[in-house]
Tab-separated table of C-alpha atoms and ligand atoms in Angstrom:
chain	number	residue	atom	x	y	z
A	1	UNK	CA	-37.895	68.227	-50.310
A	2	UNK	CA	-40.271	67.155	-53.142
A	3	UNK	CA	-43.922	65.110	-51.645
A	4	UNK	CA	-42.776	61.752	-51.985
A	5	UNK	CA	-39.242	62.272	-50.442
A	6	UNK	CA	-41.442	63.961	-47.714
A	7	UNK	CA	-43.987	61.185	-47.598
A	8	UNK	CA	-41.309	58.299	-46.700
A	9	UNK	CA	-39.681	60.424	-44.429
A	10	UNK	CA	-42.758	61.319	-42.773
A	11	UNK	CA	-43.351	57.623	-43.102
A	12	UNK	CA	-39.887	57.113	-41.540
A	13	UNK	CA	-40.743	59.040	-38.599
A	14	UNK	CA	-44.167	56.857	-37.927
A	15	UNK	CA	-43.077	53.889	-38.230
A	16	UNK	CA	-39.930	54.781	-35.645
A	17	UNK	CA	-42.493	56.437	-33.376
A	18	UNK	CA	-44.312	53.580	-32.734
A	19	UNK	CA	-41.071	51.765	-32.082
A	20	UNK	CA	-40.248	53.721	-29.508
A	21	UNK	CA	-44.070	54.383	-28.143
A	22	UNK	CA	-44.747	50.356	-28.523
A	23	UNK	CA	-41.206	49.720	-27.418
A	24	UNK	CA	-41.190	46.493	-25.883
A	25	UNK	CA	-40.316	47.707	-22.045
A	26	UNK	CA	-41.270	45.694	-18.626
A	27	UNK	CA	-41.470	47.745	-15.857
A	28	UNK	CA	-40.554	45.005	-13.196
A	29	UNK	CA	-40.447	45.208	-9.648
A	30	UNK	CA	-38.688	42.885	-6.884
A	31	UNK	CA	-36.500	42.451	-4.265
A	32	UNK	CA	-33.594	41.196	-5.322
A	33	UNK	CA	-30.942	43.049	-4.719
A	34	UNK	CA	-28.340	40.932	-2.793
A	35	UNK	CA	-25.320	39.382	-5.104
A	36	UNK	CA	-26.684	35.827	-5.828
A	37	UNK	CA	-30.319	37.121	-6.185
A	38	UNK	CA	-28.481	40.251	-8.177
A	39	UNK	CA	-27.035	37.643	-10.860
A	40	UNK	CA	-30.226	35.693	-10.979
A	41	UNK	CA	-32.340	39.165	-12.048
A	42	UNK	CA	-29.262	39.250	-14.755
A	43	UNK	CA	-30.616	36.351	-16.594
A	44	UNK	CA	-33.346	37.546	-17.079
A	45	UNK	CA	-33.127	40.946	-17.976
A	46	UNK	CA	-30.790	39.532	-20.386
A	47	UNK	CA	-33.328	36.656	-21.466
A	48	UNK	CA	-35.334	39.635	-22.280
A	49	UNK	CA	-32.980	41.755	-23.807
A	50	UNK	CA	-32.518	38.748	-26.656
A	51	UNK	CA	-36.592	38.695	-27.586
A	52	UNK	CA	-36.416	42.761	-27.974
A	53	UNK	CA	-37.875	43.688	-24.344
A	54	UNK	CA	-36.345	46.661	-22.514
A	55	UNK	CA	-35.875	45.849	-18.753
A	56	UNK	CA	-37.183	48.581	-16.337
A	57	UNK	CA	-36.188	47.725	-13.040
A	58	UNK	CA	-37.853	48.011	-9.565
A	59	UNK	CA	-35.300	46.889	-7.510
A	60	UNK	CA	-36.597	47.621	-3.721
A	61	UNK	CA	-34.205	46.460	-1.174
A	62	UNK	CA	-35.463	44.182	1.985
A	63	UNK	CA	-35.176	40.752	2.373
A	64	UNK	CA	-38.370	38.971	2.348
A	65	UNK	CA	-39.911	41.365	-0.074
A	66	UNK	CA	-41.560	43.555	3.008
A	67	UNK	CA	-40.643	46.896	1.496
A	68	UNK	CA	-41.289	45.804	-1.834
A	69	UNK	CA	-44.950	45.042	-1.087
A	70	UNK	CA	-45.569	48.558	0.625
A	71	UNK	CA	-44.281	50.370	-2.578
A	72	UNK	CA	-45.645	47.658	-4.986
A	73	UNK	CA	-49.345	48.870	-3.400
A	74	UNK	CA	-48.431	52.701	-3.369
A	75	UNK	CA	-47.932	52.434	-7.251
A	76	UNK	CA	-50.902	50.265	-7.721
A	77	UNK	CA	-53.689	52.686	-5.820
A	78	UNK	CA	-52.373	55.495	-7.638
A	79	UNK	CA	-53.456	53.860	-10.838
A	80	UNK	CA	-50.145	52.858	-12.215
A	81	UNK	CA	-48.990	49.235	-11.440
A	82	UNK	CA	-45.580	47.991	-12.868
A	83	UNK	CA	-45.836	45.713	-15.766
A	84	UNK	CA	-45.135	42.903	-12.836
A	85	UNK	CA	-44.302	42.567	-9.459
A	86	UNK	CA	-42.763	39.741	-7.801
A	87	UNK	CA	-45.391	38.160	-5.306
A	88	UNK	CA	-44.874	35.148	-2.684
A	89	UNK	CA	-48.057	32.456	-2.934
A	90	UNK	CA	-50.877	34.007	-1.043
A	91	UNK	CA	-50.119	37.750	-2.401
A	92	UNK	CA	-51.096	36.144	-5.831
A	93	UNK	CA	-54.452	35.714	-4.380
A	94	UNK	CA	-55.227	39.286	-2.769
A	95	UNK	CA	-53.788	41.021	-5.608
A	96	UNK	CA	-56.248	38.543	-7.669
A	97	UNK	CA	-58.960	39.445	-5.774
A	98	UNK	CA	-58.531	43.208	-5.753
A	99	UNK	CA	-58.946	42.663	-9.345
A	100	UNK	CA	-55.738	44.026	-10.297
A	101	UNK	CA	-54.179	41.013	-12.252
A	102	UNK	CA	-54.508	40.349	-16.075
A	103	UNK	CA	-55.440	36.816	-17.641
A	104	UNK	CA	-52.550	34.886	-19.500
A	105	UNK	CA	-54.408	31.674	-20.494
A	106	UNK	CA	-54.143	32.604	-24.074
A	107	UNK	CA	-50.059	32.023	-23.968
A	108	UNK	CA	-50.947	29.494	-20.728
A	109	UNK	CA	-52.858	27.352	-23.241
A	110	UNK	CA	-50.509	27.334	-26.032
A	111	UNK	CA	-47.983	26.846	-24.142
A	112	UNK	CA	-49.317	23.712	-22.463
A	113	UNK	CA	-48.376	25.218	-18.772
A	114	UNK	CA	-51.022	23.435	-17.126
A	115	UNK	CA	-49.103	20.068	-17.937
A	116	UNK	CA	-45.742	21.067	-16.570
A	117	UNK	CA	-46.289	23.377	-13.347
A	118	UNK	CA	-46.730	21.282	-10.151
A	119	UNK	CA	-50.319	21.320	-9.127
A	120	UNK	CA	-49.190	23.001	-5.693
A	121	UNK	CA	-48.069	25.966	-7.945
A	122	UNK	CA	-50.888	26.734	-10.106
A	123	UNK	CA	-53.373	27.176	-6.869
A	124	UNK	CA	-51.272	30.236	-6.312
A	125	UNK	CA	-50.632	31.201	-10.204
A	126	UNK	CA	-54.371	31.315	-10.774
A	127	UNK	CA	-56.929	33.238	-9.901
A	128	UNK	CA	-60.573	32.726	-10.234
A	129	UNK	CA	-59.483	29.793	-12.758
A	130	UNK	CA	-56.947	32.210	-14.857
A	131	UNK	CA	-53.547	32.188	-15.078
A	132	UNK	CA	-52.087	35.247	-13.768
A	133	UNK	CA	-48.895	35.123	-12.552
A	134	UNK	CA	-46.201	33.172	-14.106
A	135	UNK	CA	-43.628	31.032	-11.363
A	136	UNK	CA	-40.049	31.352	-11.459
A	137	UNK	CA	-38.427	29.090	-9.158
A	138	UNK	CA	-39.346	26.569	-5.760
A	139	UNK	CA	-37.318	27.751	-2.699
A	140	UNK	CA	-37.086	25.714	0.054
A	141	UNK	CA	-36.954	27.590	3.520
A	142	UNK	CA	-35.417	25.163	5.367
A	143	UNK	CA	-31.882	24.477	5.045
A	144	UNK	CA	-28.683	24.775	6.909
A	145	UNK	CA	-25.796	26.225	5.578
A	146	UNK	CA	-21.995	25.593	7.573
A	147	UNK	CA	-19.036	26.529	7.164
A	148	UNK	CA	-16.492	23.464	5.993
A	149	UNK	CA	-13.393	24.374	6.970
A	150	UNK	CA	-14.775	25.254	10.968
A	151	UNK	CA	-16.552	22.036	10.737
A	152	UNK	CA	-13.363	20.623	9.736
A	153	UNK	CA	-10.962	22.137	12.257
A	154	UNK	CA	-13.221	21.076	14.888
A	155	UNK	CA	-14.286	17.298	13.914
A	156	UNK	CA	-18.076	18.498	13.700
A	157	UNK	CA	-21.237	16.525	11.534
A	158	UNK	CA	-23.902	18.434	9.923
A	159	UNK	CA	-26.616	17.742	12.845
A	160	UNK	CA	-29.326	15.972	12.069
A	161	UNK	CA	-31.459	16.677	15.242
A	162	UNK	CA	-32.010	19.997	17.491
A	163	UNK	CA	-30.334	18.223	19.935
A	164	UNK	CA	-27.407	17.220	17.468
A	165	UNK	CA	-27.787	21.055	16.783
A	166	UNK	CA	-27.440	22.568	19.744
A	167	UNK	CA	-24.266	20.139	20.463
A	168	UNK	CA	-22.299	21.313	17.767
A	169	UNK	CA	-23.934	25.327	18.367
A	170	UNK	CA	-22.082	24.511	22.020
A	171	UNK	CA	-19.012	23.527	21.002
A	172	UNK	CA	-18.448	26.390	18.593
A	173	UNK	CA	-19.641	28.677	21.158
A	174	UNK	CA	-17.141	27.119	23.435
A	175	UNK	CA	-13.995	27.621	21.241
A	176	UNK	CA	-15.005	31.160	20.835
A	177	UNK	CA	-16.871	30.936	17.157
A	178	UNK	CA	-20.267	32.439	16.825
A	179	UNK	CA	-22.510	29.298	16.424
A	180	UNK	CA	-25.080	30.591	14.527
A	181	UNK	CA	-25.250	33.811	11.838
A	182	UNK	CA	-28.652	35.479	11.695
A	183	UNK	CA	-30.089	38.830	10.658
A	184	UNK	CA	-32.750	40.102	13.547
A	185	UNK	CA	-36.051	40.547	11.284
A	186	UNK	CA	-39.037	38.937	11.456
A	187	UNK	CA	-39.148	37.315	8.516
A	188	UNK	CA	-35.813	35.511	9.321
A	189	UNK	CA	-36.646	34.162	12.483
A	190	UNK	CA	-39.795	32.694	11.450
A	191	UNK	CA	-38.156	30.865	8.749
A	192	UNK	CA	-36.094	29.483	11.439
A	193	UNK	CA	-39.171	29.231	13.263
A	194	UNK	CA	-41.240	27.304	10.665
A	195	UNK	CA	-37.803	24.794	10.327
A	196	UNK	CA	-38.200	24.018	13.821
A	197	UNK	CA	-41.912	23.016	13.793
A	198	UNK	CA	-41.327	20.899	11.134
A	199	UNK	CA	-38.745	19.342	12.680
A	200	UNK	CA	-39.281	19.216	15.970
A	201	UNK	CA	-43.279	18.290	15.720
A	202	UNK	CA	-43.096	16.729	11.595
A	203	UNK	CA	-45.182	17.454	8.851
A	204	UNK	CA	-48.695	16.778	10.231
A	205	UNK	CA	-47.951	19.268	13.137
A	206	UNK	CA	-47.068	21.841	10.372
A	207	UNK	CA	-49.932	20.829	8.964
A	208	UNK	CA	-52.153	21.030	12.139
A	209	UNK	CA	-50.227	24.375	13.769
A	210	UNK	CA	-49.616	26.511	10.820
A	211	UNK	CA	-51.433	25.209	7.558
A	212	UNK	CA	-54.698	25.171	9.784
A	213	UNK	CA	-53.472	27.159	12.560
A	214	UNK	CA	-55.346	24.647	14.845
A	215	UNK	CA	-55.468	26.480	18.558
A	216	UNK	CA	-54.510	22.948	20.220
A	217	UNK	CA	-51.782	22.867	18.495
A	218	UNK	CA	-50.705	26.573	18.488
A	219	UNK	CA	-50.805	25.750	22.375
A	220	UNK	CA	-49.135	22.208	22.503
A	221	UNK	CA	-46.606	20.648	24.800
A	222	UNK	CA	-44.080	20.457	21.036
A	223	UNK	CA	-44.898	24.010	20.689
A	224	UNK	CA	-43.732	25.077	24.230
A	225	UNK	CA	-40.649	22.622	22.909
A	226	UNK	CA	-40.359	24.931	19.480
A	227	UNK	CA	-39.946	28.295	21.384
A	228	UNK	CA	-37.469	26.673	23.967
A	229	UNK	CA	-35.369	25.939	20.516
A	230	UNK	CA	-35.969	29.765	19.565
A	231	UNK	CA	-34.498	30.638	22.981
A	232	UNK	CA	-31.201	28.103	22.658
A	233	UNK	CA	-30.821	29.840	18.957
A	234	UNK	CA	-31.119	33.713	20.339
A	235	UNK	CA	-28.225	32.476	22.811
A	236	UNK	CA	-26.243	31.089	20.035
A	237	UNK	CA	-26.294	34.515	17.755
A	238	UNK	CA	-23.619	37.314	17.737
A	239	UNK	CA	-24.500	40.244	19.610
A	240	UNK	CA	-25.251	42.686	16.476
A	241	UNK	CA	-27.526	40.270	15.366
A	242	UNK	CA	-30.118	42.952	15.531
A	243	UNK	CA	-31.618	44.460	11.830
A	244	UNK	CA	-28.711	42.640	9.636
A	245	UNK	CA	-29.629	41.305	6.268
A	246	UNK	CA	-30.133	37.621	5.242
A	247	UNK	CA	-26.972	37.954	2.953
A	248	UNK	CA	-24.917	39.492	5.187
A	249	UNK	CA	-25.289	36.460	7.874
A	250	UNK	CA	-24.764	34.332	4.744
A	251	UNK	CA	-21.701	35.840	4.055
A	252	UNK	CA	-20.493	35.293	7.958
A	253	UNK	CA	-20.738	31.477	7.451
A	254	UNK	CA	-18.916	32.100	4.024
A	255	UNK	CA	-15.921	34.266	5.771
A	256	UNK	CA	-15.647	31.542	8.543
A	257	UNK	CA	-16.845	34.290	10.873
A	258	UNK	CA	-19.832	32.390	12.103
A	259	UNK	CA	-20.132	28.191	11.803
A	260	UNK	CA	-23.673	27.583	10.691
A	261	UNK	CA	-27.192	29.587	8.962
A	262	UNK	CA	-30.742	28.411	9.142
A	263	UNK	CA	-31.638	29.808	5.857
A	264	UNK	CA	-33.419	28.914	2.823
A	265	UNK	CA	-31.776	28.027	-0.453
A	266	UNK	CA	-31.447	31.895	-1.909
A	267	UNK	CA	-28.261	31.485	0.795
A	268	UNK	CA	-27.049	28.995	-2.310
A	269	UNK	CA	-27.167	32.269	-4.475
A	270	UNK	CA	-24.980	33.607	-2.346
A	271	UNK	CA	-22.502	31.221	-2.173
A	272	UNK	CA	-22.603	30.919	-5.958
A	273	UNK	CA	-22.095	34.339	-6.600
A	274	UNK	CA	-18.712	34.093	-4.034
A	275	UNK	CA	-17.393	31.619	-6.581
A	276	UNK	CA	-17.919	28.913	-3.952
A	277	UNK	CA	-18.574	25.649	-4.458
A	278	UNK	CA	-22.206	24.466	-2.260
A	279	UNK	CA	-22.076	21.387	-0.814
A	280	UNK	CA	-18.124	21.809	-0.894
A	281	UNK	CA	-16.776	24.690	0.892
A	282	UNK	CA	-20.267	25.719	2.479
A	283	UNK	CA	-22.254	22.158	3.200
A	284	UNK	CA	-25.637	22.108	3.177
A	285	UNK	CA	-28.259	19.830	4.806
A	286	UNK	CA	-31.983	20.237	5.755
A	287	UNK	CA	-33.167	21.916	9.156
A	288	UNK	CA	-32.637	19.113	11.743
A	289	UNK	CA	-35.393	16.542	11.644
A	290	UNK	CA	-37.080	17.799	8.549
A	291	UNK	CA	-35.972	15.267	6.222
A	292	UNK	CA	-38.282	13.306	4.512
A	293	UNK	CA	-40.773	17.011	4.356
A	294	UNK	CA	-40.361	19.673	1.809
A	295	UNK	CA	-41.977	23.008	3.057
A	296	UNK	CA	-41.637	25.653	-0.338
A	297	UNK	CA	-41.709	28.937	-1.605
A	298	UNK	CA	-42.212	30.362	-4.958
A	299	UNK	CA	-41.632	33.351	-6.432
A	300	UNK	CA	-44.327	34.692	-9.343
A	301	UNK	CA	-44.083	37.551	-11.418
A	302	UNK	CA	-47.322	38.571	-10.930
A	303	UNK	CA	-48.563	40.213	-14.471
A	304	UNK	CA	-51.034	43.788	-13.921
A	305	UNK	CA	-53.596	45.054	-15.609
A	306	UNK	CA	-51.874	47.261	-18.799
A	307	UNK	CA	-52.907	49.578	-21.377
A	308	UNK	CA	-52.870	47.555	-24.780
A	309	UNK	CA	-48.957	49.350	-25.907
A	310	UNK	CA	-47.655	47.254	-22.662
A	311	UNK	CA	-49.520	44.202	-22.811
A	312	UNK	CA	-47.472	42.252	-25.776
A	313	UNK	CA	-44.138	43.006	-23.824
A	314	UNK	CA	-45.663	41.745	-20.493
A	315	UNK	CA	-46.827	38.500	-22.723
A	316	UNK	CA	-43.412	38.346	-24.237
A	317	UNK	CA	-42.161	38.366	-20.231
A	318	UNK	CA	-44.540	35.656	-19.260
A	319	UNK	CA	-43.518	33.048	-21.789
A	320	UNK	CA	-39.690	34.003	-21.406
A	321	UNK	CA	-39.909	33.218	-17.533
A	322	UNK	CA	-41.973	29.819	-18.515
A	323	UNK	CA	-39.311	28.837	-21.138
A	324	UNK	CA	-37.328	25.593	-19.605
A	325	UNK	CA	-33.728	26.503	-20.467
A	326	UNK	CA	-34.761	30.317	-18.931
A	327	UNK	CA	-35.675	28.313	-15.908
A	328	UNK	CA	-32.509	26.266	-16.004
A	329	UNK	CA	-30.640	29.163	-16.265
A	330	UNK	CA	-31.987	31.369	-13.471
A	331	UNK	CA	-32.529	28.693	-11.154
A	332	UNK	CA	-28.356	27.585	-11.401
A	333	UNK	CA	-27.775	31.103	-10.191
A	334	UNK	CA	-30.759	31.790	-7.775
A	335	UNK	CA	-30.523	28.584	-5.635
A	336	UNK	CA	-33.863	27.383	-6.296
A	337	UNK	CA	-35.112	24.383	-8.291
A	338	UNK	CA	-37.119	25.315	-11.750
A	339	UNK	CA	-40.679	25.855	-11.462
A	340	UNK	CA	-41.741	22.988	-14.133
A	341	UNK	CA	-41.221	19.609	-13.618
A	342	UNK	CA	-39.754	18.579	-17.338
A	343	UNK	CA	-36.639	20.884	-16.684
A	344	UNK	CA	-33.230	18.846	-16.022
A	345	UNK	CA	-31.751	18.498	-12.827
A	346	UNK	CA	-28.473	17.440	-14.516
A	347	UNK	CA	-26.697	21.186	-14.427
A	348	UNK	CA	-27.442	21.842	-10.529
A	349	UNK	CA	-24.868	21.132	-7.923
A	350	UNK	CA	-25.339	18.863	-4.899
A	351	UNK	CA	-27.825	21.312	-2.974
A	352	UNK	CA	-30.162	21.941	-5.958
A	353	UNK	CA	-30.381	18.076	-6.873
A	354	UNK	CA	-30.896	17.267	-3.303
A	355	UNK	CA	-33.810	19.607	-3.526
A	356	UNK	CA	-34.944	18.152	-6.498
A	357	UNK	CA	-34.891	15.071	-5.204
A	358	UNK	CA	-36.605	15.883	-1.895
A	359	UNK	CA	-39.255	17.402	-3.809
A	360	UNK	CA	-40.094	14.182	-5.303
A	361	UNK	CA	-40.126	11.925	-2.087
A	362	UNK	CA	-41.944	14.511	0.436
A	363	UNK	CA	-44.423	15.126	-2.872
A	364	UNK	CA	-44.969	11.379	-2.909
A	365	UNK	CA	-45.886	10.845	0.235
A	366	UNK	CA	-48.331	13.905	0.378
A	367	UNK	CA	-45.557	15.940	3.113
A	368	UNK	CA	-45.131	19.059	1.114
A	369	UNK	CA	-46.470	22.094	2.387
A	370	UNK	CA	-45.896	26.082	1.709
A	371	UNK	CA	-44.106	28.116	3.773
A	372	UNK	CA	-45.324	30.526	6.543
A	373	UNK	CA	-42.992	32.923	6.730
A	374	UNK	CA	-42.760	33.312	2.605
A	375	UNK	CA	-46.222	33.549	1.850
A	376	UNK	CA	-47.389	30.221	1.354
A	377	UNK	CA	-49.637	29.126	4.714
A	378	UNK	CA	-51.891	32.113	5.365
A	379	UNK	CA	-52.942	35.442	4.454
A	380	UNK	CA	-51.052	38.300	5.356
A	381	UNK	CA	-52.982	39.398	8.279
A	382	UNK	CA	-52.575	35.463	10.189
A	383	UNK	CA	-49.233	35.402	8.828
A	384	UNK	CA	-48.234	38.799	10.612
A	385	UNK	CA	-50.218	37.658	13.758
A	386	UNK	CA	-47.561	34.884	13.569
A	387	UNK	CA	-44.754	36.967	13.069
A	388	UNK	CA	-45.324	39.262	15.756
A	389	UNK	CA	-45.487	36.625	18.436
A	390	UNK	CA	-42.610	34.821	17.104
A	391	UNK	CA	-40.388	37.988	16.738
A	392	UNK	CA	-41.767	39.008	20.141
A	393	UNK	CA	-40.353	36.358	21.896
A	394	UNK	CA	-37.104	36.308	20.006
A	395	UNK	CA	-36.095	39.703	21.358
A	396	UNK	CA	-37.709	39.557	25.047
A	397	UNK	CA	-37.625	37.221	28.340
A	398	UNK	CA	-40.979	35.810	26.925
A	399	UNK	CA	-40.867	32.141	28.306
A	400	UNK	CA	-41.840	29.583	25.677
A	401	UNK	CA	-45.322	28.739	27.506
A	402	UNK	CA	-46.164	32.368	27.380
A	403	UNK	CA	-45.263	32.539	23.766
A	404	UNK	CA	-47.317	29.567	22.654
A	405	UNK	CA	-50.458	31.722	24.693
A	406	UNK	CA	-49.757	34.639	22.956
A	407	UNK	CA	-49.564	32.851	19.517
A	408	UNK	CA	-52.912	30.897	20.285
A	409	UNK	CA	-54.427	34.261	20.843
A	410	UNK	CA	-52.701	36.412	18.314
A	411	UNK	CA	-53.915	33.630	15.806
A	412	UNK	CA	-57.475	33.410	16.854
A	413	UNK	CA	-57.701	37.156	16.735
A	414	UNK	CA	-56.397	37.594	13.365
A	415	UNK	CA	-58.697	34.885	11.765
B	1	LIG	C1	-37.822	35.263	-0.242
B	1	LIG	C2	-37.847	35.110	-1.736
B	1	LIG	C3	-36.524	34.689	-2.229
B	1	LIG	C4	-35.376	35.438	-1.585
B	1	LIG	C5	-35.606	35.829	-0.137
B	1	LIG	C6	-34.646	36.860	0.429
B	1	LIG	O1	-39.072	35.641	0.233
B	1	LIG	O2	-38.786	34.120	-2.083
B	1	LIG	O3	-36.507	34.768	-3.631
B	1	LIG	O4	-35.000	36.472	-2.369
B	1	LIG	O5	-36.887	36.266	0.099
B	1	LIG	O6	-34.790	38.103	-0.178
């Protein structure tokens, strides 16, 4: 080999080296591993795929994103964060705060998302004024899914009160059909819980009880009324209600194996990815009594702090998630709404424009909240005090008096 052949191909070699060392790769992690939250991580590793960026995934099963958050941390305090994690609201903040988060406001500002993200949005998405976390979607927590056909067969209306509820939970119950399909995990029954609240006591009670986690409320006469809904539900479950997954109760209600879910819209995913039709063969409709309120949750990709050969992949990431028809996209599959107001509703079915929709009126008249049991109401620590007390009472004799104590006491503690 004369020099110059040997100078191009040594060339050749460094210049495909620093393909492969600066290949464009996102280490992501997240929770979604169920089939409609599956197909919605297949956008976008695909939406990826098209700009040149490698997909690494971190898949860690667990509803709720529990199990995720315990590994997410193990991998960050040894010094090696993922390129970015998927984080609920308030998890923005302490990971913000522990200073592990980088600063997009470079691609935030030329991208104009301070325009088109919903003010309610960014306070999670920044931190200390920077944009650090990019949101994919709005969930909303509280929803009912049924079953069409058993609604059907047995001359049932989607209920629009607890007590409407708990007529149509009796008469399945009476013809033999399990009522109501739920998984037995924390995070589940508070986002039943946080439906009922809303609900039962409206949005300035949610805002009173779990946005300020005001002890009079925590200890009210509606609360007592809140757990003695808790109690009708845990008599209207199956009996192996104990440990199961979100998405396999959703896929009871699909089956006709169970008439109704208290779920939030990642359910839609579900039914989606079953080649259902939502709002046809599974109906959906709002908790009882929380029309009019929109209580959300939002999933970010948070963005870490990289070495410089990661950080124009995790950029490329950022402004792929932002892009409108990428939001489009993943939301149609997901269940959620986008993330930025200027997307189209047009594409999404009869849930998602509902939700849309809902968004607009509750935002209008100042009754839109975040969600307790996703993230979005307290820190962790309040939040778990929550959760205990709630999942406490699900799975004991507790009487609903007790349980509002115990919650006024777990709270206080915990602040
Ligand atoms: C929520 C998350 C959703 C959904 C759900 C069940 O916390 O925001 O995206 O995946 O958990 O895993």
């Amino acid at each position: 080999m004369n020099w110059r052949v040997m100078k191009t191909a040594a060339a050749a070699a460094l210049a495909l080296g620093c393909a492969t060392a600066g290949a464009q790769t996102v280490e992501v992690m997240h929770w979604w591993t169920s089939g409609g939250e599956g197909a919605a991580v297949g956008v976008l590793k695909k939406d990826l795929e098209t700009r040149g960026v490698k997909w690494v995934d971190m898949a860690v099963a667990g509803g709720g994103g529990e199990a995720a958050m315990t590994a997410l941390r193990a991998r960050a305090v040894a010094g090696n964060p993922p390129t970015a994690a998927q984080l609920l609201g308030m998890a923005v903040t302490d990971w913000g705060n522990e200073g592990f988060l980088g600063d997009l406001n470079d691609v935030a500002t030329k991208e104009g998302w301070d325009k088109v993200v919903p003010p309610a949005l960014q306070r999670f998405a920044k931190f200390d004024g920077k944009w650090v976390a990019v949101p994919v979607n709005i969930h909303r927590p509280h929803w009912l899914w049924m079953n069409a056909k058993i609604f059907n067969d047995n001359g049932l209306k989607p209920p629009t009160t607890w007590d409407e509820f708990n007529a149509v939970a009796d008469k399945l119950k009476a013809k033999g059909i399990t009522p109501v399909a739920m998984g037995g995990q924390p995070w589940q029954e508070a986002t039943a819980w946080e439906g009922i609240v809303l609900g039962m006591g409206g949005p300035d009670f949610y805002r009173k009880a779990v946005i300020e986690a005001d002890p009079a409320s925590l200890k009210s006469a509606t609360m007592v009324k809140v757990f003695d809904q808790m109690r009708k539900i845990r008599g209207y479950v199956d009996r192996n209600f104990a440990g199961r997954d979100w998405n396999l109760a959703t896929s009871m209600v699909i089956k006709g194996e169970a008439g109704m879910q208290l779920m939030g819209d990642w359910a839609k995913g579900e039914v989606i990815s079953a080649k259902l039709t939502p709002g046809k063969e599974i109906l959906c409709a709002v908790a009882p009594g929380t029309q009019g309120s929109y209580l959300f949750n939002t999933d970010f990709f948070a963005m870490f702090k990289v070495g410089a050969d990661r950080r124009p992949a995790q950029l490329t990431m950022a402004s792929a998630v932002m892009n409108p028809s990428f939001q489009e996209a993943f939301n149609l599959a997901k269940g959620s709404i986008p993330a930025r107001s200027d997307v189209s509703g047009d594409k999404f079915d009869e849930c998602g424009k509902k939700s849309i929709a809902d968004l607009k009126t509750a935002t209008a008249a100042s009754h839109v909240y975040g969600s307790l049991a996703h993230g979005h109401a307290q820190p962790a620590a309040i939040q778990r005090a929550y959760l205990d007390v709630i999942t406490k009472h699900f799975n004991s004799d507790m009487g609903s008096k007790a349980a509002t104590e115990a919650l006024a006491q777990a709270v206080l503690a915990a602040k």
